[in-house]
Amino acid sequence: AQSVAQPEDQVNVAEGNPLTVKCTYSVSGNPYLFWYVQYPNRGLQFLLKYITGDNLVKGSYGFEAEFNKSQTSFHLKKPSALVSDSALYFCAVRDADYGQNFVFGPGTRLSVLP
Amino acid sequence: GAGVSQTPSNKVTEKGKYVELRCDPISGHTALYWYRQSLGQGPEFLIYFQGTGAADDSGLPNDRFFAVRPEGSVSTLKIQRTERGDSAVYLCASSSLAGRRDEQFFGPGTRLTVL
């Protein structure tokens, strides 16, 4: 069975500074990895995904994530945070070799301070 | 274009009652997912449809939960004999199997409260 951990409930960063939201995962087979963002009173929105290929994945709104197989991590990053990036971020994994069962992490609340 | 819509947006019911939650996916999306999200947690997978058939229902917690998608578009999640523990936001998502595969588009959710 697959699982996802987001070790930080809350991340605070000053506007203009780089941000990192951490995610580690566990799957039996090959991982498909995703980041989603949830703004207040809005539905979950897709940010980016890793399926195969380059370990550095670029996504929406200037976000990127790095797949690290040895550390089983898929941390979300952005070089310069904006106040409007403040939201709830979810990491998710699907085992490519088994079904369509997506497992989401518990979420990390990002607060970007002006 | 229209996104994923879910009705009702809120549903309050009493313990033991039957409820139906509806999802209208994006037109042309053959894949449809149902999730349940409790407060402070991430979405929990319930069931996945590919067309009309439930290709993966491993997340349904028990036989009180059932979902259908008879024409491969609209889906209904049905919960029998509701319990207080069923209270959560029920999310629906759809995706295409071509191109942007595995990118799920989520609806706003139905907040179910069981009193």
mmCIF file with all atom_site columns, C-alpha atoms in Angstrom:
data_model
loop_
_atom_site.group_PDB
_atom_site.id
_atom_site.type_symbol
_atom_site.label_atom_id
_atom_site.label_alt_id
_atom_site.label_comp_id
_atom_site.label_asym_id
_atom_site.label_entity_id
_atom_site.label_seq_id
_atom_site.pdbx_PDB_ins_code
_atom_site.Cartn_x
_atom_site.Cartn_y
_atom_site.Cartn_z
_atom_site.occupancy
_atom_site.B_iso_or_equiv
_atom_site.pdbx_formal_charge
_atom_site.auth_seq_id
_atom_site.auth_comp_id
_atom_site.auth_asym_id
_atom_site.auth_atom_id
_atom_site.pdbx_PDB_model_num
ATOM 1   C CA . ALA A 1 1   ? 0.000   0.000  0.000   1.00 0.00 ? 1   ALA A CA 1
ATOM 2   C CA . GLN A 1 2   ? 1.159   3.506  -0.734  1.00 0.00 ? 2   GLN A CA 1
ATOM 3   C CA . SER A 1 3   ? 1.437   6.360  1.748   1.00 0.00 ? 3   SER A CA 1
ATOM 4   C CA . VAL A 1 4   ? 2.397   10.014 1.819   1.00 0.00 ? 4   VAL A CA 1
ATOM 5   C CA . ALA A 1 5   ? 3.863   12.109 4.619   1.00 0.00 ? 5   ALA A CA 1
ATOM 6   C CA . GLN A 1 6   ? 3.979   15.867 4.830   1.00 0.00 ? 6   GLN A CA 1
ATOM 7   C CA . PRO A 1 7   ? 6.004   16.456 7.971   1.00 0.00 ? 7   PRO A CA 1
ATOM 8   C CA . GLU A 1 8   ? 5.101   20.106 8.409   1.00 0.00 ? 8   GLU A CA 1
ATOM 9   C CA . ASP A 1 9   ? 1.581   21.212 9.261   1.00 0.00 ? 9   ASP A CA 1
ATOM 10  C CA . GLN A 1 10  ? 2.524   24.839 8.657   1.00 0.00 ? 10  GLN A CA 1
ATOM 11  C CA . VAL A 1 11  ? 5.248   26.642 6.746   1.00 0.00 ? 11  VAL A CA 1
ATOM 12  C CA . ASN A 1 12  ? 5.809   30.367 7.127   1.00 0.00 ? 12  ASN A CA 1
ATOM 13  C CA . VAL A 1 13  ? 7.983   32.313 4.722   1.00 0.00 ? 13  VAL A CA 1
ATOM 14  C CA . ALA A 1 14  ? 8.535   35.992 3.971   1.00 0.00 ? 14  ALA A CA 1
ATOM 15  C CA . GLU A 1 15  ? 7.465   37.328 0.609   1.00 0.00 ? 15  GLU A CA 1
ATOM 16  C CA . GLY A 1 16  ? 10.307  37.196 -1.881  1.00 0.00 ? 16  GLY A CA 1
ATOM 17  C CA . ASN A 1 17  ? 12.109  34.384 -0.087  1.00 0.00 ? 17  ASN A CA 1
ATOM 18  C CA . PRO A 1 18  ? 12.378  30.858 -1.465  1.00 0.00 ? 18  PRO A CA 1
ATOM 19  C CA . LEU A 1 19  ? 9.899   28.319 -0.159  1.00 0.00 ? 19  LEU A CA 1
ATOM 20  C CA . THR A 1 20  ? 9.974   24.553 0.280   1.00 0.00 ? 20  THR A CA 1
ATOM 21  C CA . VAL A 1 21  ? 7.070   22.300 1.218   1.00 0.00 ? 21  VAL A CA 1
ATOM 22  C CA . LYS A 1 22  ? 8.219   18.793 2.036   1.00 0.00 ? 22  LYS A CA 1
ATOM 23  C CA . CYS A 1 23  ? 6.751   15.465 0.954   1.00 0.00 ? 23  CYS A CA 1
ATOM 24  C CA . THR A 1 24  ? 7.948   11.891 1.334   1.00 0.00 ? 24  THR A CA 1
ATOM 25  C CA . TYR A 1 25  ? 6.198   8.844  -0.022  1.00 0.00 ? 25  TYR A CA 1
ATOM 26  C CA . SER A 1 26  ? 6.116   5.067  0.064   1.00 0.00 ? 26  SER A CA 1
ATOM 27  C CA . VAL A 1 27  ? 4.961   2.785  -2.774  1.00 0.00 ? 27  VAL A CA 1
ATOM 28  C CA . SER A 1 28  ? 5.634   -0.793 -3.769  1.00 0.00 ? 28  SER A CA 1
ATOM 29  C CA . GLY A 1 29  ? 5.966   -0.088 -7.473  1.00 0.00 ? 29  GLY A CA 1
ATOM 30  C CA . ASN A 1 30  ? 6.792   2.952  -9.537  1.00 0.00 ? 30  ASN A CA 1
ATOM 31  C CA . PRO A 1 31  ? 5.523   6.239  -8.093  1.00 0.00 ? 31  PRO A CA 1
ATOM 32  C CA . TYR A 1 32  ? 3.463   8.810  -9.882  1.00 0.00 ? 32  TYR A CA 1
ATOM 33  C CA . LEU A 1 33  ? 3.684   11.959 -7.749  1.00 0.00 ? 33  LEU A CA 1
ATOM 34  C CA . PHE A 1 34  ? 1.531   15.075 -7.674  1.00 0.00 ? 34  PHE A CA 1
ATOM 35  C CA . TRP A 1 35  ? 1.107   18.394 -5.940  1.00 0.00 ? 35  TRP A CA 1
ATOM 36  C CA . TYR A 1 36  ? -2.266  20.067 -5.562  1.00 0.00 ? 36  TYR A CA 1
ATOM 37  C CA . VAL A 1 37  ? -3.152  23.425 -4.005  1.00 0.00 ? 37  VAL A CA 1
ATOM 38  C CA . GLN A 1 38  ? -6.351  24.401 -2.227  1.00 0.00 ? 38  GLN A CA 1
ATOM 39  C CA . TYR A 1 39  ? -7.147  28.086 -1.892  1.00 0.00 ? 39  TYR A CA 1
ATOM 40  C CA . PRO A 1 40  ? -9.780  29.208 0.631   1.00 0.00 ? 40  PRO A CA 1
ATOM 41  C CA . ASN A 1 41  ? -13.315 28.430 -0.553  1.00 0.00 ? 41  ASN A CA 1
ATOM 42  C CA . ARG A 1 42  ? -12.026 26.917 -3.785  1.00 0.00 ? 42  ARG A CA 1
ATOM 43  C CA . GLY A 1 43  ? -11.542 23.384 -5.030  1.00 0.00 ? 43  GLY A CA 1
ATOM 44  C CA . LEU A 1 44  ? -8.252  21.551 -5.253  1.00 0.00 ? 44  LEU A CA 1
ATOM 45  C CA . GLN A 1 45  ? -6.129  22.620 -8.228  1.00 0.00 ? 45  GLN A CA 1
ATOM 46  C CA . PHE A 1 46  ? -3.432  20.627 -9.966  1.00 0.00 ? 46  PHE A CA 1
ATOM 47  C CA . LEU A 1 47  ? 0.059   22.151 -9.751  1.00 0.00 ? 47  LEU A CA 1
ATOM 48  C CA . LEU A 1 48  ? 2.443   19.586 -11.202 1.00 0.00 ? 48  LEU A CA 1
ATOM 49  C CA . LYS A 1 49  ? 3.231   15.919 -11.571 1.00 0.00 ? 49  LYS A CA 1
ATOM 50  C CA . TYR A 1 50  ? 6.145   13.526 -11.895 1.00 0.00 ? 50  TYR A CA 1
ATOM 51  C CA . ILE A 1 51  ? 5.561   10.484 -14.061 1.00 0.00 ? 51  ILE A CA 1
ATOM 52  C CA . THR A 1 52  ? 8.943   9.716  -15.572 1.00 0.00 ? 52  THR A CA 1
ATOM 53  C CA . GLY A 1 53  ? 11.922  11.526 -17.032 1.00 0.00 ? 53  GLY A CA 1
ATOM 54  C CA . ASP A 1 54  ? 13.612  14.579 -15.548 1.00 0.00 ? 54  ASP A CA 1
ATOM 55  C CA . ASN A 1 55  ? 13.695  14.625 -11.786 1.00 0.00 ? 55  ASN A CA 1
ATOM 56  C CA . LEU A 1 56  ? 12.978  18.366 -11.707 1.00 0.00 ? 56  LEU A CA 1
ATOM 57  C CA . VAL A 1 57  ? 9.397   19.048 -12.681 1.00 0.00 ? 57  VAL A CA 1
ATOM 58  C CA . LYS A 1 58  ? 8.084   22.531 -13.441 1.00 0.00 ? 58  LYS A CA 1
ATOM 59  C CA . GLY A 1 59  ? 4.456   23.386 -12.883 1.00 0.00 ? 59  GLY A CA 1
ATOM 60  C CA . SER A 1 60  ? 1.939   26.167 -12.590 1.00 0.00 ? 60  SER A CA 1
ATOM 61  C CA . TYR A 1 61  ? 2.490   29.570 -10.936 1.00 0.00 ? 61  TYR A CA 1
ATOM 62  C CA . GLY A 1 62  ? 6.285   29.212 -10.921 1.00 0.00 ? 62  GLY A CA 1
ATOM 63  C CA . PHE A 1 63  ? 6.307   26.119 -8.705  1.00 0.00 ? 63  PHE A CA 1
ATOM 64  C CA . GLU A 1 64  ? 8.645   23.197 -9.240  1.00 0.00 ? 64  GLU A CA 1
ATOM 65  C CA . ALA A 1 65  ? 9.323   19.920 -7.484  1.00 0.00 ? 65  ALA A CA 1
ATOM 66  C CA . GLU A 1 66  ? 12.274  17.585 -7.352  1.00 0.00 ? 66  GLU A CA 1
ATOM 67  C CA . PHE A 1 67  ? 11.844  13.826 -7.412  1.00 0.00 ? 67  PHE A CA 1
ATOM 68  C CA . ASN A 1 68  ? 14.489  12.070 -5.324  1.00 0.00 ? 68  ASN A CA 1
ATOM 69  C CA . LYS A 1 69  ? 14.183  8.323  -5.584  1.00 0.00 ? 69  LYS A CA 1
ATOM 70  C CA . SER A 1 70  ? 16.833  7.452  -3.001  1.00 0.00 ? 70  SER A CA 1
ATOM 71  C CA . GLN A 1 71  ? 15.217  9.685  -0.395  1.00 0.00 ? 71  GLN A CA 1
ATOM 72  C CA . THR A 1 72  ? 11.676  8.889  -1.583  1.00 0.00 ? 72  THR A CA 1
ATOM 73  C CA . SER A 1 73  ? 10.923  12.591 -1.570  1.00 0.00 ? 73  SER A CA 1
ATOM 74  C CA . PHE A 1 74  ? 9.095   15.024 -3.803  1.00 0.00 ? 74  PHE A CA 1
ATOM 75  C CA . HIS A 1 75  ? 9.534   18.465 -2.236  1.00 0.00 ? 75  HIS A CA 1
ATOM 76  C CA . LEU A 1 76  ? 7.695   21.458 -3.687  1.00 0.00 ? 76  LEU A CA 1
ATOM 77  C CA . LYS A 1 77  ? 9.736   24.601 -4.236  1.00 0.00 ? 77  LYS A CA 1
ATOM 78  C CA . LYS A 1 78  ? 9.460   28.137 -5.503  1.00 0.00 ? 78  LYS A CA 1
ATOM 79  C CA . PRO A 1 79  ? 12.382  30.574 -5.805  1.00 0.00 ? 79  PRO A CA 1
ATOM 80  C CA . SER A 1 80  ? 10.451  33.657 -4.688  1.00 0.00 ? 80  SER A CA 1
ATOM 81  C CA . ALA A 1 81  ? 7.237   33.394 -2.677  1.00 0.00 ? 81  ALA A CA 1
ATOM 82  C CA . LEU A 1 82  ? 4.228   35.640 -3.191  1.00 0.00 ? 82  LEU A CA 1
ATOM 83  C CA . VAL A 1 83  ? 1.576   36.510 -0.618  1.00 0.00 ? 83  VAL A CA 1
ATOM 84  C CA . SER A 1 84  ? -0.952  35.025 -3.038  1.00 0.00 ? 84  SER A CA 1
ATOM 85  C CA . ASP A 1 85  ? 0.777   31.633 -2.695  1.00 0.00 ? 85  ASP A CA 1
ATOM 86  C CA . SER A 1 86  ? -0.698  31.322 0.795   1.00 0.00 ? 86  SER A CA 1
ATOM 87  C CA . ALA A 1 87  ? -2.872  28.213 0.689   1.00 0.00 ? 87  ALA A CA 1
ATOM 88  C CA . LEU A 1 88  ? -3.096  24.538 1.645   1.00 0.00 ? 88  LEU A CA 1
ATOM 89  C CA . TYR A 1 89  ? -0.799  22.245 -0.322  1.00 0.00 ? 89  TYR A CA 1
ATOM 90  C CA . PHE A 1 90  ? -1.303  18.517 -0.791  1.00 0.00 ? 90  PHE A CA 1
ATOM 91  C CA . CYS A 1 91  ? 1.173   15.951 -2.042  1.00 0.00 ? 91  CYS A CA 1
ATOM 92  C CA . ALA A 1 92  ? -0.277  12.785 -3.598  1.00 0.00 ? 92  ALA A CA 1
ATOM 93  C CA . VAL A 1 93  ? 1.063   9.492  -4.910  1.00 0.00 ? 93  VAL A CA 1
ATOM 94  C CA . ARG A 1 94  ? -0.277  6.754  -7.115  1.00 0.00 ? 94  ARG A CA 1
ATOM 95  C CA . ASP A 1 95  ? 1.389   3.400  -7.551  1.00 0.00 ? 95  ASP A CA 1
ATOM 96  C CA . ALA A 1 96  ? 1.791   3.132  -11.332 1.00 0.00 ? 96  ALA A CA 1
ATOM 97  C CA . ASP A 1 97  ? 1.705   -0.654 -11.086 1.00 0.00 ? 97  ASP A CA 1
ATOM 98  C CA . TYR A 1 98  ? -1.476  -0.937 -9.085  1.00 0.00 ? 98  TYR A CA 1
ATOM 99  C CA . GLY A 1 99  ? -4.870  0.596  -9.739  1.00 0.00 ? 99  GLY A CA 1
ATOM 100 C CA . GLN A 1 100 ? -6.005  4.187  -9.665  1.00 0.00 ? 100 GLN A CA 1
ATOM 101 C CA . ASN A 1 101 ? -5.934  4.642  -5.917  1.00 0.00 ? 101 ASN A CA 1
ATOM 102 C CA . PHE A 1 102 ? -4.466  8.087  -5.297  1.00 0.00 ? 102 PHE A CA 1
ATOM 103 C CA . VAL A 1 103 ? -3.218  8.664  -1.755  1.00 0.00 ? 103 VAL A CA 1
ATOM 104 C CA . PHE A 1 104 ? -3.035  12.239 -0.532  1.00 0.00 ? 104 PHE A CA 1
ATOM 105 C CA . GLY A 1 105 ? -0.951  13.584 2.307   1.00 0.00 ? 105 GLY A CA 1
ATOM 106 C CA . PRO A 1 106 ? -2.523  15.507 5.191   1.00 0.00 ? 106 PRO A CA 1
ATOM 107 C CA . GLY A 1 107 ? -1.625  18.876 3.718   1.00 0.00 ? 107 GLY A CA 1
ATOM 108 C CA . THR A 1 108 ? 0.720   21.717 4.622   1.00 0.00 ? 108 THR A CA 1
ATOM 109 C CA . ARG A 1 109 ? -0.557  25.218 5.183   1.00 0.00 ? 109 ARG A CA 1
ATOM 110 C CA . LEU A 1 110 ? 1.731   27.781 3.600   1.00 0.00 ? 110 LEU A CA 1
ATOM 111 C CA . SER A 1 111 ? 1.629   31.342 4.867   1.00 0.00 ? 111 SER A CA 1
ATOM 112 C CA . VAL A 1 112 ? 3.594   33.948 2.966   1.00 0.00 ? 112 VAL A CA 1
ATOM 113 C CA . LEU A 1 113 ? 4.060   37.048 5.043   1.00 0.00 ? 113 LEU A CA 1
ATOM 114 C CA . PRO A 1 114 ? 4.323   40.479 3.413   1.00 0.00 ? 114 PRO A CA 1
ATOM 115 C CA . GLY B 2 1   ? -15.500 25.871 -20.215 1.00 0.00 ? 1   GLY B CA 1
ATOM 116 C CA . ALA B 2 2   ? -17.454 24.482 -17.310 1.00 0.00 ? 2   ALA B CA 1
ATOM 117 C CA . GLY B 2 3   ? -15.572 22.706 -14.580 1.00 0.00 ? 3   GLY B CA 1
ATOM 118 C CA . VAL B 2 4   ? -16.648 19.846 -12.355 1.00 0.00 ? 4   VAL B CA 1
ATOM 119 C CA . SER B 2 5   ? -19.864 20.614 -10.518 1.00 0.00 ? 5   SER B CA 1
ATOM 120 C CA . GLN B 2 6   ? -21.316 18.935 -7.469  1.00 0.00 ? 6   GLN B CA 1
ATOM 121 C CA . THR B 2 7   ? -24.769 19.122 -5.963  1.00 0.00 ? 7   THR B CA 1
ATOM 122 C CA . PRO B 2 8   ? -25.898 19.848 -3.378  1.00 0.00 ? 8   PRO B CA 1
ATOM 123 C CA . SER B 2 9   ? -23.171 22.066 -1.961  1.00 0.00 ? 9   SER B CA 1
ATOM 124 C CA . ASN B 2 10  ? -24.380 21.280 1.539   1.00 0.00 ? 10  ASN B CA 1
ATOM 125 C CA . LYS B 2 11  ? -26.449 18.409 2.855   1.00 0.00 ? 11  LYS B CA 1
ATOM 126 C CA . VAL B 2 12  ? -27.662 17.990 6.407   1.00 0.00 ? 12  VAL B CA 1
ATOM 127 C CA . THR B 2 13  ? -29.317 14.718 7.287   1.00 0.00 ? 13  THR B CA 1
ATOM 128 C CA . GLU B 2 14  ? -30.187 12.634 10.288  1.00 0.00 ? 14  GLU B CA 1
ATOM 129 C CA . LYS B 2 15  ? -28.476 9.480  11.384  1.00 0.00 ? 15  LYS B CA 1
ATOM 130 C CA . GLY B 2 16  ? -29.918 6.469  9.603   1.00 0.00 ? 16  GLY B CA 1
ATOM 131 C CA . LYS B 2 17  ? -31.148 8.352  6.534   1.00 0.00 ? 17  LYS B CA 1
ATOM 132 C CA . TYR B 2 18  ? -30.186 7.759  2.909   1.00 0.00 ? 18  TYR B CA 1
ATOM 133 C CA . VAL B 2 19  ? -28.373 10.419 0.872   1.00 0.00 ? 19  VAL B CA 1
ATOM 134 C CA . GLU B 2 20  ? -27.332 10.885 -2.731  1.00 0.00 ? 20  GLU B CA 1
ATOM 135 C CA . LEU B 2 21  ? -24.555 13.173 -3.856  1.00 0.00 ? 21  LEU B CA 1
ATOM 136 C CA . ARG B 2 22  ? -24.217 14.134 -7.501  1.00 0.00 ? 22  ARG B CA 1
ATOM 137 C CA . CYS B 2 23  ? -21.173 14.906 -9.636  1.00 0.00 ? 23  CYS B CA 1
ATOM 138 C CA . ASP B 2 24  ? -21.133 16.394 -13.139 1.00 0.00 ? 24  ASP B CA 1
ATOM 139 C CA . PRO B 2 25  ? -17.639 15.929 -14.593 1.00 0.00 ? 25  PRO B CA 1
ATOM 140 C CA . ILE B 2 26  ? -16.004 17.960 -17.304 1.00 0.00 ? 26  ILE B CA 1
ATOM 141 C CA . SER B 2 27  ? -17.490 17.023 -20.668 1.00 0.00 ? 27  SER B CA 1
ATOM 142 C CA . GLY B 2 28  ? -15.452 14.335 -22.390 1.00 0.00 ? 28  GLY B CA 1
ATOM 143 C CA . HIS B 2 29  ? -13.583 13.224 -19.268 1.00 0.00 ? 29  HIS B CA 1
ATOM 144 C CA . THR B 2 30  ? -13.834 9.463  -19.071 1.00 0.00 ? 30  THR B CA 1
ATOM 145 C CA . ALA B 2 31  ? -12.184 9.074  -15.663 1.00 0.00 ? 31  ALA B CA 1
ATOM 146 C CA . LEU B 2 32  ? -14.114 10.063 -12.530 1.00 0.00 ? 32  LEU B CA 1
ATOM 147 C CA . TYR B 2 33  ? -13.049 9.849  -8.891  1.00 0.00 ? 33  TYR B CA 1
ATOM 148 C CA . TRP B 2 34  ? -14.810 10.241 -5.568  1.00 0.00 ? 34  TRP B CA 1
ATOM 149 C CA . TYR B 2 35  ? -12.941 11.275 -2.428  1.00 0.00 ? 35  TYR B CA 1
ATOM 150 C CA . ARG B 2 36  ? -13.882 12.067 1.148   1.00 0.00 ? 36  ARG B CA 1
ATOM 151 C CA . GLN B 2 37  ? -12.096 14.837 3.028   1.00 0.00 ? 37  GLN B CA 1
ATOM 152 C CA . SER B 2 38  ? -12.407 15.200 6.772   1.00 0.00 ? 38  SER B CA 1
ATOM 153 C CA . LEU B 2 39  ? -11.388 18.352 8.582   1.00 0.00 ? 39  LEU B CA 1
ATOM 154 C CA . GLY B 2 40  ? -7.626  18.789 8.691   1.00 0.00 ? 40  GLY B CA 1
ATOM 155 C CA . GLN B 2 41  ? -6.928  15.842 6.449   1.00 0.00 ? 41  GLN B CA 1
ATOM 156 C CA . GLY B 2 42  ? -6.178  15.214 2.824   1.00 0.00 ? 42  GLY B CA 1
ATOM 157 C CA . PRO B 2 43  ? -8.688  13.700 0.431   1.00 0.00 ? 43  PRO B CA 1
ATOM 158 C CA . GLU B 2 44  ? -9.283  9.980  0.962   1.00 0.00 ? 44  GLU B CA 1
ATOM 159 C CA . PHE B 2 45  ? -9.851  7.936  -2.176  1.00 0.00 ? 45  PHE B CA 1
ATOM 160 C CA . LEU B 2 46  ? -13.197 6.175  -2.395  1.00 0.00 ? 46  LEU B CA 1
ATOM 161 C CA . ILE B 2 47  ? -13.822 4.956  -5.945  1.00 0.00 ? 47  ILE B CA 1
ATOM 162 C CA . TYR B 2 48  ? -12.655 5.399  -9.535  1.00 0.00 ? 48  TYR B CA 1
ATOM 163 C CA . PHE B 2 49  ? -14.763 5.053  -12.685 1.00 0.00 ? 49  PHE B CA 1
ATOM 164 C CA . GLN B 2 50  ? -13.448 4.489  -16.169 1.00 0.00 ? 50  GLN B CA 1
ATOM 165 C CA . GLY B 2 51  ? -16.457 5.170  -18.342 1.00 0.00 ? 51  GLY B CA 1
ATOM 166 C CA . THR B 2 52  ? -19.499 3.481  -16.860 1.00 0.00 ? 52  THR B CA 1
ATOM 167 C CA . GLY B 2 53  ? -17.675 0.876  -14.804 1.00 0.00 ? 53  GLY B CA 1
ATOM 168 C CA . ALA B 2 54  ? -16.144 1.133  -11.351 1.00 0.00 ? 54  ALA B CA 1
ATOM 169 C CA . ALA B 2 55  ? -12.557 0.159  -12.132 1.00 0.00 ? 55  ALA B CA 1
ATOM 170 C CA . ASP B 2 56  ? -11.331 0.557  -8.550  1.00 0.00 ? 56  ASP B CA 1
ATOM 171 C CA . ASP B 2 57  ? -13.673 0.674  -5.558  1.00 0.00 ? 57  ASP B CA 1
ATOM 172 C CA . SER B 2 58  ? -11.062 -0.309 -3.001  1.00 0.00 ? 58  SER B CA 1
ATOM 173 C CA . GLY B 2 59  ? -11.563 2.889  -1.021  1.00 0.00 ? 59  GLY B CA 1
ATOM 174 C CA . LEU B 2 60  ? -15.246 2.455  -0.206  1.00 0.00 ? 60  LEU B CA 1
ATOM 175 C CA . PRO B 2 61  ? -15.292 2.041  3.575   1.00 0.00 ? 61  PRO B CA 1
ATOM 176 C CA . ASN B 2 62  ? -18.174 -0.454 3.765   1.00 0.00 ? 62  ASN B CA 1
ATOM 177 C CA . ASP B 2 63  ? -21.253 -1.674 1.925   1.00 0.00 ? 63  ASP B CA 1
ATOM 178 C CA . ARG B 2 64  ? -23.298 1.355  2.962   1.00 0.00 ? 64  ARG B CA 1
ATOM 179 C CA . PHE B 2 65  ? -21.441 3.292  0.289   1.00 0.00 ? 65  PHE B CA 1
ATOM 180 C CA . PHE B 2 66  ? -22.215 2.786  -3.385  1.00 0.00 ? 66  PHE B CA 1
ATOM 181 C CA . ALA B 2 67  ? -21.624 4.821  -6.538  1.00 0.00 ? 67  ALA B CA 1
ATOM 182 C CA . VAL B 2 68  ? -22.944 4.650  -10.071 1.00 0.00 ? 68  VAL B CA 1
ATOM 183 C CA . ARG B 2 69  ? -22.186 6.256  -13.403 1.00 0.00 ? 69  ARG B CA 1
ATOM 184 C CA . PRO B 2 70  ? -24.752 4.687  -15.738 1.00 0.00 ? 70  PRO B CA 1
ATOM 185 C CA . GLU B 2 71  ? -24.052 6.705  -18.874 1.00 0.00 ? 71  GLU B CA 1
ATOM 186 C CA . GLY B 2 72  ? -20.378 7.405  -18.364 1.00 0.00 ? 72  GLY B CA 1
ATOM 187 C CA . SER B 2 73  ? -20.894 11.035 -17.440 1.00 0.00 ? 73  SER B CA 1
ATOM 188 C CA . VAL B 2 74  ? -22.808 12.066 -14.304 1.00 0.00 ? 74  VAL B CA 1
ATOM 189 C CA . SER B 2 75  ? -22.064 10.037 -11.196 1.00 0.00 ? 75  SER B CA 1
ATOM 190 C CA . THR B 2 76  ? -24.022 9.603  -7.988  1.00 0.00 ? 76  THR B CA 1
ATOM 191 C CA . LEU B 2 77  ? -22.533 8.586  -4.656  1.00 0.00 ? 77  LEU B CA 1
ATOM 192 C CA . LYS B 2 78  ? -25.104 6.891  -2.454  1.00 0.00 ? 78  LYS B CA 1
ATOM 193 C CA . ILE B 2 79  ? -24.817 6.429  1.271   1.00 0.00 ? 79  ILE B CA 1
ATOM 194 C CA . GLN B 2 80  ? -27.295 4.240  3.133   1.00 0.00 ? 80  GLN B CA 1
ATOM 195 C CA . ARG B 2 81  ? -28.048 4.337  6.862   1.00 0.00 ? 81  ARG B CA 1
ATOM 196 C CA . THR B 2 82  ? -25.830 7.362  7.375   1.00 0.00 ? 82  THR B CA 1
ATOM 197 C CA . GLU B 2 83  ? -23.733 7.587  10.530  1.00 0.00 ? 83  GLU B CA 1
ATOM 198 C CA . ARG B 2 84  ? -22.264 10.637 12.270  1.00 0.00 ? 84  ARG B CA 1
ATOM 199 C CA . GLY B 2 85  ? -18.820 9.469  11.199  1.00 0.00 ? 85  GLY B CA 1
ATOM 200 C CA . ASP B 2 86  ? -19.839 9.918  7.558   1.00 0.00 ? 86  ASP B CA 1
ATOM 201 C CA . SER B 2 87  ? -19.802 13.697 8.051   1.00 0.00 ? 87  SER B CA 1
ATOM 202 C CA . ALA B 2 88  ? -17.156 15.120 5.719   1.00 0.00 ? 88  ALA B CA 1
ATOM 203 C CA . VAL B 2 89  ? -16.694 16.973 2.452   1.00 0.00 ? 89  VAL B CA 1
ATOM 204 C CA . TYR B 2 90  ? -17.214 14.636 -0.471  1.00 0.00 ? 90  TYR B CA 1
ATOM 205 C CA . LEU B 2 91  ? -15.122 15.587 -3.478  1.00 0.00 ? 91  LEU B CA 1
ATOM 206 C CA . CYS B 2 92  ? -15.489 14.541 -7.070  1.00 0.00 ? 92  CYS B CA 1
ATOM 207 C CA . ALA B 2 93  ? -12.761 14.835 -9.685  1.00 0.00 ? 93  ALA B CA 1
ATOM 208 C CA . SER B 2 94  ? -12.517 14.005 -13.356 1.00 0.00 ? 94  SER B CA 1
ATOM 209 C CA . SER B 2 95  ? -9.683  13.594 -15.792 1.00 0.00 ? 95  SER B CA 1
ATOM 210 C CA . SER B 2 96  ? -8.985  12.762 -19.385 1.00 0.00 ? 96  SER B CA 1
ATOM 211 C CA . LEU B 2 97  ? -7.111  9.629  -20.334 1.00 0.00 ? 97  LEU B CA 1
ATOM 212 C CA . ALA B 2 98  ? -5.497  11.407 -23.252 1.00 0.00 ? 98  ALA B CA 1
ATOM 213 C CA . GLY B 2 99  ? -2.888  14.110 -23.030 1.00 0.00 ? 99  GLY B CA 1
ATOM 214 C CA . ARG B 2 100 ? -3.043  15.425 -19.480 1.00 0.00 ? 100 ARG B CA 1
ATOM 215 C CA . ARG B 2 101 ? -3.601  12.042 -18.003 1.00 0.00 ? 101 ARG B CA 1
ATOM 216 C CA . ASP B 2 102 ? -3.726  11.771 -14.216 1.00 0.00 ? 102 ASP B CA 1
ATOM 217 C CA . GLU B 2 103 ? -4.350  15.509 -13.833 1.00 0.00 ? 103 GLU B CA 1
ATOM 218 C CA . GLN B 2 104 ? -7.533  15.589 -11.867 1.00 0.00 ? 104 GLN B CA 1
ATOM 219 C CA . PHE B 2 105 ? -9.954  18.490 -11.959 1.00 0.00 ? 105 PHE B CA 1
ATOM 220 C CA . PHE B 2 106 ? -11.815 18.745 -8.677  1.00 0.00 ? 106 PHE B CA 1
ATOM 221 C CA . GLY B 2 107 ? -15.286 19.997 -7.961  1.00 0.00 ? 107 GLY B CA 1
ATOM 222 C CA . PRO B 2 108 ? -16.093 22.290 -5.027  1.00 0.00 ? 108 PRO B CA 1
ATOM 223 C CA . GLY B 2 109 ? -17.359 19.386 -2.936  1.00 0.00 ? 109 GLY B CA 1
ATOM 224 C CA . THR B 2 110 ? -20.520 18.526 -1.037  1.00 0.00 ? 110 THR B CA 1
ATOM 225 C CA . ARG B 2 111 ? -20.376 19.109 2.688   1.00 0.00 ? 111 ARG B CA 1
ATOM 226 C CA . LEU B 2 112 ? -22.337 16.312 4.361   1.00 0.00 ? 112 LEU B CA 1
ATOM 227 C CA . THR B 2 113 ? -23.383 16.701 7.971   1.00 0.00 ? 113 THR B CA 1
ATOM 228 C CA . VAL B 2 114 ? -25.022 13.784 9.730   1.00 0.00 ? 114 VAL B CA 1
ATOM 229 C CA . LEU B 2 115 ? -26.773 14.804 12.937  1.00 0.00 ? 115 LEU B CA 1
#
